[in-house]
Amino acid sequence: MGGLLIFLTLVLSTLLWARLDNRFILLLLFTTVTLDFTGWMDDYTKLVKKNPNGASSKFKFLLQTLTALVVVGYLAVDPPNAAYAAKLSIPYTKEIYLNLGFLYAALAMFVIIGSSNAVNLTDGLDGLAAGAIVFAALTFVILSYSAGNIKLATYFKIIYVEGAGEIAVFLAALIGSCLGFLWFNAYPAEVFMGDTSSLFLGGAIGVSAIATKQELILPIAGGIFLLETLSVILQMGSFKLRGKKRLFLMAPIHHHFELKGIAEPKVTVRFWI
């Protein structure tokens, strides 16, 4: 439950330096608190209640879904940019957008829930999740600041989102919290993140991607999280469809490399790279 260190420093820093009348800050704080509670309940059940299974998957998924529903519902009523409410920006193209219509809400919920669980799956080696989240958050610091500045948004040909620059303050606080945590979580770890932080860290990055209208940048900035999730899906699919045959020695994939004999710190640093 060392993730409480990240949670407390992040929330305190945000309350001190972010504009609390900014709708994106309020959404990010809401996501952080609800998903932190979800992860805390799981870790609490394991540590205090001595139940190795933790909180039920249904309970965690329900709270994740409710969190995503509130965020997506609010942004449907008051979108980041009304002209692009249901449009998806295609990365590395000159203002090409895909209009998803009502399907956009489903995609947005998938982004929040998926990123939350993806970071949770990645949290398996000392320093891996904390370090990887720093790089993903740094990407969205730049994108949110640019999206919130009409001159930069026009110059870079990205969607302008009024007030998005404040997201950079939240994410900078998140990066600082993770770096402070990483000091003690680096191999060999003295503290462990647990679900207490991993769920909300992923959820916050997902909300940031939706708020800045850069949803498709998330699989690139968070490529490690996508790789880890796909390795689990492929492993389960292979096990069920190919007569219990495995693709990897163990999933998520960081354990595969660990079992191949690569030292844990080397796997971690290479995944950061």
PDB file of C-alpha atoms in Angstrom:
ATOM      1  CA  MET A   1       0.000   0.000   0.000  1.00  0.00           C
ATOM      2  CA  GLY A   2       2.984   2.284  -0.556  1.00  0.00           C
ATOM      3  CA  GLY A   3       0.884   3.845  -3.297  1.00  0.00           C
ATOM      4  CA  LEU A   4      -0.728   5.943  -0.571  1.00  0.00           C
ATOM      5  CA  LEU A   5       2.480   8.011  -0.663  1.00  0.00           C
ATOM      6  CA  ILE A   6       1.837   8.829  -4.326  1.00  0.00           C
ATOM      7  CA  PHE A   7      -1.849   9.525  -3.685  1.00  0.00           C
ATOM      8  CA  LEU A   8      -1.323  11.874  -0.741  1.00  0.00           C
ATOM      9  CA  THR A   9       1.493  13.895  -2.302  1.00  0.00           C
ATOM     10  CA  LEU A  10      -0.370  14.152  -5.616  1.00  0.00           C
ATOM     11  CA  VAL A  11      -3.607  15.359  -4.049  1.00  0.00           C
ATOM     12  CA  LEU A  12      -1.829  17.789  -1.712  1.00  0.00           C
ATOM     13  CA  SER A  13       0.260  19.262  -4.538  1.00  0.00           C
ATOM     14  CA  THR A  14      -2.821  19.609  -6.741  1.00  0.00           C
ATOM     15  CA  LEU A  15      -4.785  21.357  -3.999  1.00  0.00           C
ATOM     16  CA  LEU A  16      -1.889  23.753  -3.438  1.00  0.00           C
ATOM     17  CA  TRP A  17      -1.037  24.667  -7.027  1.00  0.00           C
ATOM     18  CA  ALA A  18      -3.833  23.759  -9.433  1.00  0.00           C
ATOM     19  CA  ARG A  19      -6.904  25.878 -10.142  1.00  0.00           C
ATOM     20  CA  LEU A  20      -9.708  24.156  -8.281  1.00  0.00           C
ATOM     21  CA  ASP A  21     -12.345  25.882 -10.405  1.00  0.00           C
ATOM     22  CA  ASN A  22     -11.043  24.050 -13.481  1.00  0.00           C
ATOM     23  CA  ARG A  23     -13.384  21.259 -14.595  1.00  0.00           C
ATOM     24  CA  PHE A  24     -10.544  19.001 -15.735  1.00  0.00           C
ATOM     25  CA  ILE A  25      -8.804  19.248 -12.371  1.00  0.00           C
ATOM     26  CA  LEU A  26     -12.047  18.323 -10.629  1.00  0.00           C
ATOM     27  CA  LEU A  27     -12.535  15.330 -12.953  1.00  0.00           C
ATOM     28  CA  LEU A  28      -8.945  14.186 -12.390  1.00  0.00           C
ATOM     29  CA  LEU A  29      -9.285  14.516  -8.618  1.00  0.00           C
ATOM     30  CA  PHE A  30     -12.578  12.596  -8.733  1.00  0.00           C
ATOM     31  CA  THR A  31     -10.941   9.824 -10.777  1.00  0.00           C
ATOM     32  CA  THR A  32      -7.940   9.741  -8.450  1.00  0.00           C
ATOM     33  CA  VAL A  33     -10.007   9.474  -5.273  1.00  0.00           C
ATOM     34  CA  THR A  34     -12.504   6.861  -6.505  1.00  0.00           C
ATOM     35  CA  LEU A  35      -9.920   4.599  -8.147  1.00  0.00           C
ATOM     36  CA  ASP A  36      -7.552   4.985  -5.204  1.00  0.00           C
ATOM     37  CA  PHE A  37     -10.369   3.821  -2.937  1.00  0.00           C
ATOM     38  CA  THR A  38     -10.970   0.872  -5.285  1.00  0.00           C
ATOM     39  CA  GLY A  39      -7.320  -0.177  -5.115  1.00  0.00           C
ATOM     40  CA  TRP A  40      -7.098   0.527  -1.386  1.00  0.00           C
ATOM     41  CA  MET A  41     -10.018  -1.814  -0.717  1.00  0.00           C
ATOM     42  CA  ASP A  42      -8.245  -4.553  -2.668  1.00  0.00           C
ATOM     43  CA  ASP A  43      -4.951  -4.125  -0.783  1.00  0.00           C
ATOM     44  CA  TYR A  44      -6.736  -3.737   2.557  1.00  0.00           C
ATOM     45  CA  THR A  45      -8.605  -7.005   2.003  1.00  0.00           C
ATOM     46  CA  LYS A  46      -5.319  -8.779   1.250  1.00  0.00           C
ATOM     47  CA  LEU A  47      -3.235  -7.309   4.072  1.00  0.00           C
ATOM     48  CA  VAL A  48      -5.667  -6.781   6.931  1.00  0.00           C
ATOM     49  CA  LYS A  49      -8.460  -9.254   6.184  1.00  0.00           C
ATOM     50  CA  LYS A  50      -5.829 -11.861   5.173  1.00  0.00           C
ATOM     51  CA  ASN A  51      -7.752 -12.720   2.025  1.00  0.00           C
ATOM     52  CA  PRO A  52      -5.127 -13.427  -0.675  1.00  0.00           C
ATOM     53  CA  ASN A  53      -7.694 -12.848  -3.430  1.00  0.00           C
ATOM     54  CA  GLY A  54      -8.324  -9.259  -2.356  1.00  0.00           C
ATOM     55  CA  ALA A  55     -11.536  -7.456  -3.254  1.00  0.00           C
ATOM     56  CA  SER A  56     -13.699  -9.204  -5.819  1.00  0.00           C
ATOM     57  CA  SER A  57     -13.107  -8.478  -9.495  1.00  0.00           C
ATOM     58  CA  LYS A  58     -16.779  -7.537  -9.841  1.00  0.00           C
ATOM     59  CA  PHE A  59     -16.420  -4.906  -7.104  1.00  0.00           C
ATOM     60  CA  LYS A  60     -13.327  -3.354  -8.692  1.00  0.00           C
ATOM     61  CA  PHE A  61     -14.771  -3.400 -12.196  1.00  0.00           C
ATOM     62  CA  LEU A  62     -18.032  -1.862 -10.958  1.00  0.00           C
ATOM     63  CA  LEU A  63     -16.231   1.078  -9.338  1.00  0.00           C
ATOM     64  CA  GLN A  64     -14.016   1.526 -12.399  1.00  0.00           C
ATOM     65  CA  THR A  65     -17.103   1.516 -14.633  1.00  0.00           C
ATOM     66  CA  LEU A  66     -18.960   4.004 -12.413  1.00  0.00           C
ATOM     67  CA  THR A  67     -15.924   6.307 -12.384  1.00  0.00           C
ATOM     68  CA  ALA A  68     -15.633   6.171 -16.163  1.00  0.00           C
ATOM     69  CA  LEU A  69     -19.384   6.678 -16.538  1.00  0.00           C
ATOM     70  CA  VAL A  70     -19.327   9.870 -14.446  1.00  0.00           C
ATOM     71  CA  VAL A  71     -16.323  11.303 -16.317  1.00  0.00           C
ATOM     72  CA  VAL A  72     -17.604  10.413 -19.790  1.00  0.00           C
ATOM     73  CA  GLY A  73     -21.138  11.523 -18.895  1.00  0.00           C
ATOM     74  CA  TYR A  74     -19.899  14.922 -17.751  1.00  0.00           C
ATOM     75  CA  LEU A  75     -17.717  15.402 -20.838  1.00  0.00           C
ATOM     76  CA  ALA A  76     -20.668  14.437 -23.045  1.00  0.00           C
ATOM     77  CA  VAL A  77     -22.660  17.310 -21.542  1.00  0.00           C
ATOM     78  CA  ASP A  78     -19.708  19.726 -21.490  1.00  0.00           C
ATOM     79  CA  PRO A  79     -17.174  18.400 -24.044  1.00  0.00           C
ATOM     80  CA  PRO A  80     -13.533  19.541 -24.144  1.00  0.00           C
ATOM     81  CA  ASN A  81     -14.235  21.151 -27.531  1.00  0.00           C
ATOM     82  CA  ALA A  82     -17.860  21.062 -28.708  1.00  0.00           C
ATOM     83  CA  ALA A  83     -16.884  21.086 -32.396  1.00  0.00           C
ATOM     84  CA  TYR A  84     -14.967  17.816 -31.918  1.00  0.00           C
ATOM     85  CA  ALA A  85     -17.142  16.205 -29.230  1.00  0.00           C
ATOM     86  CA  ALA A  86     -17.431  12.784 -30.893  1.00  0.00           C
ATOM     87  CA  LYS A  87     -14.416  13.054 -33.176  1.00  0.00           C
ATOM     88  CA  LEU A  88     -11.193  11.132 -32.847  1.00  0.00           C
ATOM     89  CA  SER A  89      -7.971  12.857 -33.812  1.00  0.00           C
ATOM     90  CA  ILE A  90      -5.687  10.653 -35.932  1.00  0.00           C
ATOM     91  CA  PRO A  91      -2.077  11.077 -34.711  1.00  0.00           C
ATOM     92  CA  TYR A  92       0.653  12.223 -37.125  1.00  0.00           C
ATOM     93  CA  THR A  93      -1.840  13.464 -39.715  1.00  0.00           C
ATOM     94  CA  LYS A  94      -2.778  16.998 -40.711  1.00  0.00           C
ATOM     95  CA  GLU A  95      -6.141  17.542 -39.047  1.00  0.00           C
ATOM     96  CA  ILE A  96      -7.753  14.253 -40.032  1.00  0.00           C
ATOM     97  CA  TYR A  97     -10.583  13.208 -37.714  1.00  0.00           C
ATOM     98  CA  LEU A  98     -12.816  10.169 -37.405  1.00  0.00           C
ATOM     99  CA  ASN A  99     -16.390  10.921 -36.345  1.00  0.00           C
ATOM    100  CA  LEU A 100     -17.523   8.061 -34.073  1.00  0.00           C
ATOM    101  CA  GLY A 101     -20.899   9.496 -33.124  1.00  0.00           C
ATOM    102  CA  PHE A 102     -22.496   7.737 -30.166  1.00  0.00           C
ATOM    103  CA  LEU A 103     -19.695   5.128 -30.183  1.00  0.00           C
ATOM    104  CA  TYR A 104     -17.265   7.737 -28.868  1.00  0.00           C
ATOM    105  CA  ALA A 105     -18.686   7.409 -25.344  1.00  0.00           C
ATOM    106  CA  ALA A 106     -17.981   3.648 -25.363  1.00  0.00           C
ATOM    107  CA  LEU A 107     -14.429   4.288 -26.573  1.00  0.00           C
ATOM    108  CA  ALA A 108     -13.847   6.916 -23.872  1.00  0.00           C
ATOM    109  CA  MET A 109     -15.002   4.515 -21.151  1.00  0.00           C
ATOM    110  CA  PHE A 110     -12.778   1.798 -22.587  1.00  0.00           C
ATOM    111  CA  VAL A 111      -9.799   4.191 -22.490  1.00  0.00           C
ATOM    112  CA  ILE A 112     -10.285   4.975 -18.783  1.00  0.00           C
ATOM    113  CA  ILE A 113     -11.006   1.427 -17.614  1.00  0.00           C
ATOM    114  CA  GLY A 114      -8.403  -0.100 -19.928  1.00  0.00           C
ATOM    115  CA  SER A 115      -5.591   2.249 -18.930  1.00  0.00           C
ATOM    116  CA  SER A 116      -6.413   1.754 -15.245  1.00  0.00           C
ATOM    117  CA  ASN A 117      -6.108  -2.030 -15.544  1.00  0.00           C
ATOM    118  CA  ALA A 118      -3.105  -1.848 -17.878  1.00  0.00           C
ATOM    119  CA  VAL A 119      -0.988   0.031 -15.327  1.00  0.00           C
ATOM    120  CA  ASN A 120      -2.158  -2.424 -12.687  1.00  0.00           C
ATOM    121  CA  LEU A 121      -0.875  -5.346 -14.812  1.00  0.00           C
ATOM    122  CA  THR A 122       2.448  -3.573 -15.368  1.00  0.00           C
ATOM    123  CA  ASP A 123       3.073  -3.192 -11.646  1.00  0.00           C
ATOM    124  CA  GLY A 124       5.028  -6.416 -11.262  1.00  0.00           C
ATOM    125  CA  LEU A 125       8.718  -5.475 -11.052  1.00  0.00           C
ATOM    126  CA  ASP A 126      10.472  -2.991  -8.779  1.00  0.00           C
ATOM    127  CA  GLY A 127      10.168   0.473 -10.296  1.00  0.00           C
ATOM    128  CA  LEU A 128       8.559  -0.674 -13.547  1.00  0.00           C
ATOM    129  CA  ALA A 129       5.102   0.911 -13.295  1.00  0.00           C
ATOM    130  CA  ALA A 130       6.272   4.071 -11.500  1.00  0.00           C
ATOM    131  CA  GLY A 131       8.979   4.741 -14.081  1.00  0.00           C
ATOM    132  CA  ALA A 132       6.811   3.940 -17.104  1.00  0.00           C
ATOM    133  CA  ILE A 133       4.000   6.193 -15.871  1.00  0.00           C
ATOM    134  CA  VAL A 134       6.453   9.112 -15.620  1.00  0.00           C
ATOM    135  CA  PHE A 135       7.182   8.922 -19.365  1.00  0.00           C
ATOM    136  CA  ALA A 136       3.500   8.601 -20.285  1.00  0.00           C
ATOM    137  CA  ALA A 137       2.539  11.506 -18.019  1.00  0.00           C
ATOM    138  CA  LEU A 138       5.355  13.659 -19.407  1.00  0.00           C
ATOM    139  CA  THR A 139       3.939  13.186 -22.901  1.00  0.00           C
ATOM    140  CA  PHE A 140       0.550  14.473 -21.783  1.00  0.00           C
ATOM    141  CA  VAL A 141       2.101  17.361 -19.859  1.00  0.00           C
ATOM    142  CA  ILE A 142       3.359  18.636 -23.220  1.00  0.00           C
ATOM    143  CA  LEU A 143       0.130  17.817 -25.070  1.00  0.00           C
ATOM    144  CA  SER A 144      -2.194  19.313 -22.442  1.00  0.00           C
ATOM    145  CA  TYR A 145      -0.181  22.525 -22.204  1.00  0.00           C
ATOM    146  CA  SER A 146      -0.154  22.815 -26.000  1.00  0.00           C
ATOM    147  CA  ALA A 147      -3.873  22.008 -26.330  1.00  0.00           C
ATOM    148  CA  GLY A 148      -4.715  24.685 -23.750  1.00  0.00           C
ATOM    149  CA  ASN A 149      -2.755  27.386 -25.593  1.00  0.00           C
ATOM    150  CA  ILE A 150      -4.612  28.488 -28.724  1.00  0.00           C
ATOM    151  CA  LYS A 151      -1.434  29.651 -30.498  1.00  0.00           C
ATOM    152  CA  LEU A 152       0.421  26.369 -29.845  1.00  0.00           C
ATOM    153  CA  ALA A 153      -2.651  24.276 -30.685  1.00  0.00           C
ATOM    154  CA  THR A 154      -3.008  26.099 -34.007  1.00  0.00           C
ATOM    155  CA  TYR A 155       0.699  25.817 -34.757  1.00  0.00           C
ATOM    156  CA  PHE A 156       0.860  22.082 -33.959  1.00  0.00           C
ATOM    157  CA  LYS A 157      -2.545  21.475 -35.624  1.00  0.00           C
ATOM    158  CA  ILE A 158      -4.069  19.801 -32.564  1.00  0.00           C
ATOM    159  CA  ILE A 159      -7.525  20.371 -31.105  1.00  0.00           C
ATOM    160  CA  TYR A 160      -7.714  23.456 -28.901  1.00  0.00           C
ATOM    161  CA  VAL A 161      -9.218  22.712 -25.487  1.00  0.00           C
ATOM    162  CA  GLU A 162      -9.888  25.704 -23.265  1.00  0.00           C
ATOM    163  CA  GLY A 163      -8.503  25.128 -19.759  1.00  0.00           C
ATOM    164  CA  ALA A 164      -6.517  22.017 -20.722  1.00  0.00           C
ATOM    165  CA  GLY A 165      -3.265  23.688 -19.707  1.00  0.00           C
ATOM    166  CA  GLU A 166      -4.219  23.118 -16.083  1.00  0.00           C
ATOM    167  CA  ILE A 167      -4.015  19.360 -16.673  1.00  0.00           C
ATOM    168  CA  ALA A 168      -0.250  19.887 -17.024  1.00  0.00           C
ATOM    169  CA  VAL A 169      -0.139  21.066 -13.394  1.00  0.00           C
ATOM    170  CA  PHE A 170      -1.866  17.890 -12.197  1.00  0.00           C
ATOM    171  CA  LEU A 171       0.360  15.646 -14.312  1.00  0.00           C
ATOM    172  CA  ALA A 172       3.514  17.465 -13.206  1.00  0.00           C
ATOM    173  CA  ALA A 173       2.454  16.773  -9.608  1.00  0.00           C
ATOM    174  CA  LEU A 174       1.835  13.143 -10.578  1.00  0.00           C
ATOM    175  CA  ILE A 175       5.328  12.878 -12.089  1.00  0.00           C
ATOM    176  CA  GLY A 176       6.896  14.391  -8.980  1.00  0.00           C
ATOM    177  CA  SER A 177       4.980  12.004  -6.737  1.00  0.00           C
ATOM    178  CA  CYS A 178       6.055   8.994  -8.794  1.00  0.00           C
ATOM    179  CA  LEU A 179       9.697  10.105  -8.820  1.00  0.00           C
ATOM    180  CA  GLY A 180       9.657  10.511  -5.043  1.00  0.00           C
ATOM    181  CA  PHE A 181       8.082   7.075  -4.722  1.00  0.00           C
ATOM    182  CA  LEU A 182      10.574   5.598  -7.201  1.00  0.00           C
ATOM    183  CA  TRP A 183      13.452   6.605  -4.914  1.00  0.00           C
ATOM    184  CA  PHE A 184      12.233   3.947  -2.479  1.00  0.00           C
ATOM    185  CA  ASN A 185      10.661   1.610  -5.049  1.00  0.00           C
ATOM    186  CA  ALA A 186      13.829   1.157  -7.132  1.00  0.00           C
ATOM    187  CA  TYR A 187      15.351  -2.336  -6.997  1.00  0.00           C
ATOM    188  CA  PRO A 188      15.448  -3.742  -4.369  1.00  0.00           C
ATOM    189  CA  ALA A 189      12.188  -2.051  -3.426  1.00  0.00           C
ATOM    190  CA  GLU A 190      11.558  -0.877   0.130  1.00  0.00           C
ATOM    191  CA  VAL A 191       7.940   0.073  -0.599  1.00  0.00           C
ATOM    192  CA  PHE A 192       5.419  -1.361  -3.051  1.00  0.00           C
ATOM    193  CA  MET A 193       2.736   0.465  -5.003  1.00  0.00           C
ATOM    194  CA  GLY A 194      -0.057  -2.082  -4.932  1.00  0.00           C
ATOM    195  CA  ASP A 195      -3.493  -1.524  -6.445  1.00  0.00           C
ATOM    196  CA  THR A 196      -3.774   1.515  -4.178  1.00  0.00           C
ATOM    197  CA  SER A 197      -1.900   3.589  -6.757  1.00  0.00           C
ATOM    198  CA  SER A 198      -1.701   1.574  -9.954  1.00  0.00           C
ATOM    199  CA  LEU A 199      -5.453   1.774 -10.659  1.00  0.00           C
ATOM    200  CA  PHE A 200      -5.757   5.531 -10.282  1.00  0.00           C
ATOM    201  CA  LEU A 201      -2.479   6.312 -12.064  1.00  0.00           C
ATOM    202  CA  GLY A 202      -3.714   4.551 -15.187  1.00  0.00           C
ATOM    203  CA  GLY A 203      -7.169   6.071 -14.856  1.00  0.00           C
ATOM    204  CA  ALA A 204      -5.756   9.595 -14.535  1.00  0.00           C
ATOM    205  CA  ILE A 205      -3.651   9.164 -17.682  1.00  0.00           C
ATOM    206  CA  GLY A 206      -6.738   7.875 -19.504  1.00  0.00           C
ATOM    207  CA  VAL A 207      -8.825  10.866 -18.430  1.00  0.00           C
ATOM    208  CA  SER A 208      -6.002  13.209 -19.499  1.00  0.00           C
ATOM    209  CA  ALA A 209      -5.958  11.616 -22.964  1.00  0.00           C
ATOM    210  CA  ILE A 210      -9.715  12.103 -23.354  1.00  0.00           C
ATOM    211  CA  ALA A 211      -9.695  15.653 -21.978  1.00  0.00           C
ATOM    212  CA  THR A 212      -6.946  16.738 -24.378  1.00  0.00           C
ATOM    213  CA  LYS A 213      -8.632  14.930 -27.312  1.00  0.00           C
ATOM    214  CA  GLN A 214      -5.491  12.836 -27.856  1.00  0.00           C
ATOM    215  CA  GLU A 215      -6.957   9.397 -27.193  1.00  0.00           C
ATOM    216  CA  LEU A 216      -4.909   7.592 -29.853  1.00  0.00           C
ATOM    217  CA  ILE A 217      -1.629   8.962 -28.515  1.00  0.00           C
ATOM    218  CA  LEU A 218      -2.217   6.938 -25.327  1.00  0.00           C
ATOM    219  CA  PRO A 219      -1.285   3.534 -26.863  1.00  0.00           C
ATOM    220  CA  ILE A 220       1.946   5.145 -28.090  1.00  0.00           C
ATOM    221  CA  ALA A 221       2.886   7.091 -24.949  1.00  0.00           C
ATOM    222  CA  GLY A 222       1.811   4.136 -22.824  1.00  0.00           C
ATOM    223  CA  GLY A 223       3.131   1.484 -25.194  1.00  0.00           C
ATOM    224  CA  ILE A 224       4.519  -0.607 -22.334  1.00  0.00           C
ATOM    225  CA  PHE A 225       1.087  -0.759 -20.699  1.00  0.00           C
ATOM    226  CA  LEU A 226      -0.454  -1.864 -23.994  1.00  0.00           C
ATOM    227  CA  LEU A 227       2.253  -4.512 -24.465  1.00  0.00           C
ATOM    228  CA  GLU A 228       1.701  -5.882 -20.956  1.00  0.00           C
ATOM    229  CA  THR A 229      -2.074  -6.081 -21.453  1.00  0.00           C
ATOM    230  CA  LEU A 230      -1.816  -7.719 -24.869  1.00  0.00           C
ATOM    231  CA  SER A 231       0.596 -10.312 -23.480  1.00  0.00           C
ATOM    232  CA  VAL A 232      -1.988 -11.331 -20.860  1.00  0.00           C
ATOM    233  CA  ILE A 233      -4.816 -11.470 -23.431  1.00  0.00           C
ATOM    234  CA  LEU A 234      -2.717 -13.513 -25.876  1.00  0.00           C
ATOM    235  CA  GLN A 235      -1.548 -15.863 -23.133  1.00  0.00           C
ATOM    236  CA  MET A 236      -5.105 -16.511 -21.946  1.00  0.00           C
ATOM    237  CA  GLY A 237      -6.352 -16.948 -25.523  1.00  0.00           C
ATOM    238  CA  SER A 238      -3.564 -19.375 -26.384  1.00  0.00           C
ATOM    239  CA  PHE A 239      -4.116 -21.342 -23.176  1.00  0.00           C
ATOM    240  CA  LYS A 240      -7.833 -21.778 -23.860  1.00  0.00           C
ATOM    241  CA  LEU A 241      -7.807 -22.216 -27.632  1.00  0.00           C
ATOM    242  CA  ARG A 242      -4.598 -24.207 -28.137  1.00  0.00           C
ATOM    243  CA  GLY A 243      -5.017 -26.932 -25.521  1.00  0.00           C
ATOM    244  CA  LYS A 244      -3.315 -25.162 -22.605  1.00  0.00           C
ATOM    245  CA  LYS A 245      -0.300 -24.178 -24.707  1.00  0.00           C
ATOM    246  CA  ARG A 246       1.402 -20.951 -23.616  1.00  0.00           C
ATOM    247  CA  LEU A 247       2.932 -18.238 -25.787  1.00  0.00           C
ATOM    248  CA  PHE A 248       5.093 -16.882 -22.960  1.00  0.00           C
ATOM    249  CA  LEU A 249       6.780 -18.528 -20.002  1.00  0.00           C
ATOM    250  CA  MET A 250       4.607 -16.280 -17.844  1.00  0.00           C
ATOM    251  CA  ALA A 251       2.362 -13.274 -18.364  1.00  0.00           C
ATOM    252  CA  PRO A 252       2.437 -10.270 -18.071  1.00  0.00           C
ATOM    253  CA  ILE A 253       5.420 -10.249 -20.383  1.00  0.00           C
ATOM    254  CA  HIS A 254       7.903  -8.714 -17.912  1.00  0.00           C
ATOM    255  CA  HIS A 255       7.812 -12.029 -16.031  1.00  0.00           C
ATOM    256  CA  HIS A 256       8.602 -13.867 -19.278  1.00  0.00           C
ATOM    257  CA  PHE A 257      11.903 -12.000 -19.625  1.00  0.00           C
ATOM    258  CA  GLU A 258      12.601 -12.449 -15.929  1.00  0.00           C
ATOM    259  CA  LEU A 259      12.185 -16.221 -16.291  1.00  0.00           C
ATOM    260  CA  LYS A 260      14.458 -16.129 -19.347  1.00  0.00           C
ATOM    261  CA  GLY A 261      17.218 -15.169 -16.939  1.00  0.00           C
ATOM    262  CA  ILE A 262      17.405 -11.411 -17.524  1.00  0.00           C
ATOM    263  CA  ALA A 263      18.016  -9.540 -14.265  1.00  0.00           C
ATOM    264  CA  GLU A 264      14.986  -7.706 -12.900  1.00  0.00           C
ATOM    265  CA  PRO A 265      16.624  -4.221 -12.938  1.00  0.00           C
ATOM    266  CA  LYS A 266      17.671  -4.733 -16.574  1.00  0.00           C
ATOM    267  CA  VAL A 267      14.135  -5.699 -17.617  1.00  0.00           C
ATOM    268  CA  THR A 268      12.789  -2.614 -15.821  1.00  0.00           C
ATOM    269  CA  VAL A 269      15.233  -0.141 -17.370  1.00  0.00           C
ATOM    270  CA  ARG A 270      14.827  -1.637 -20.854  1.00  0.00           C
ATOM    271  CA  PHE A 271      11.055  -1.324 -20.555  1.00  0.00           C
ATOM    272  CA  TRP A 272      11.514   2.337 -19.554  1.00  0.00           C
ATOM    273  CA  ILE A 273      13.662   2.859 -22.633  1.00  0.00           C
TER     274      ILE A 273
END
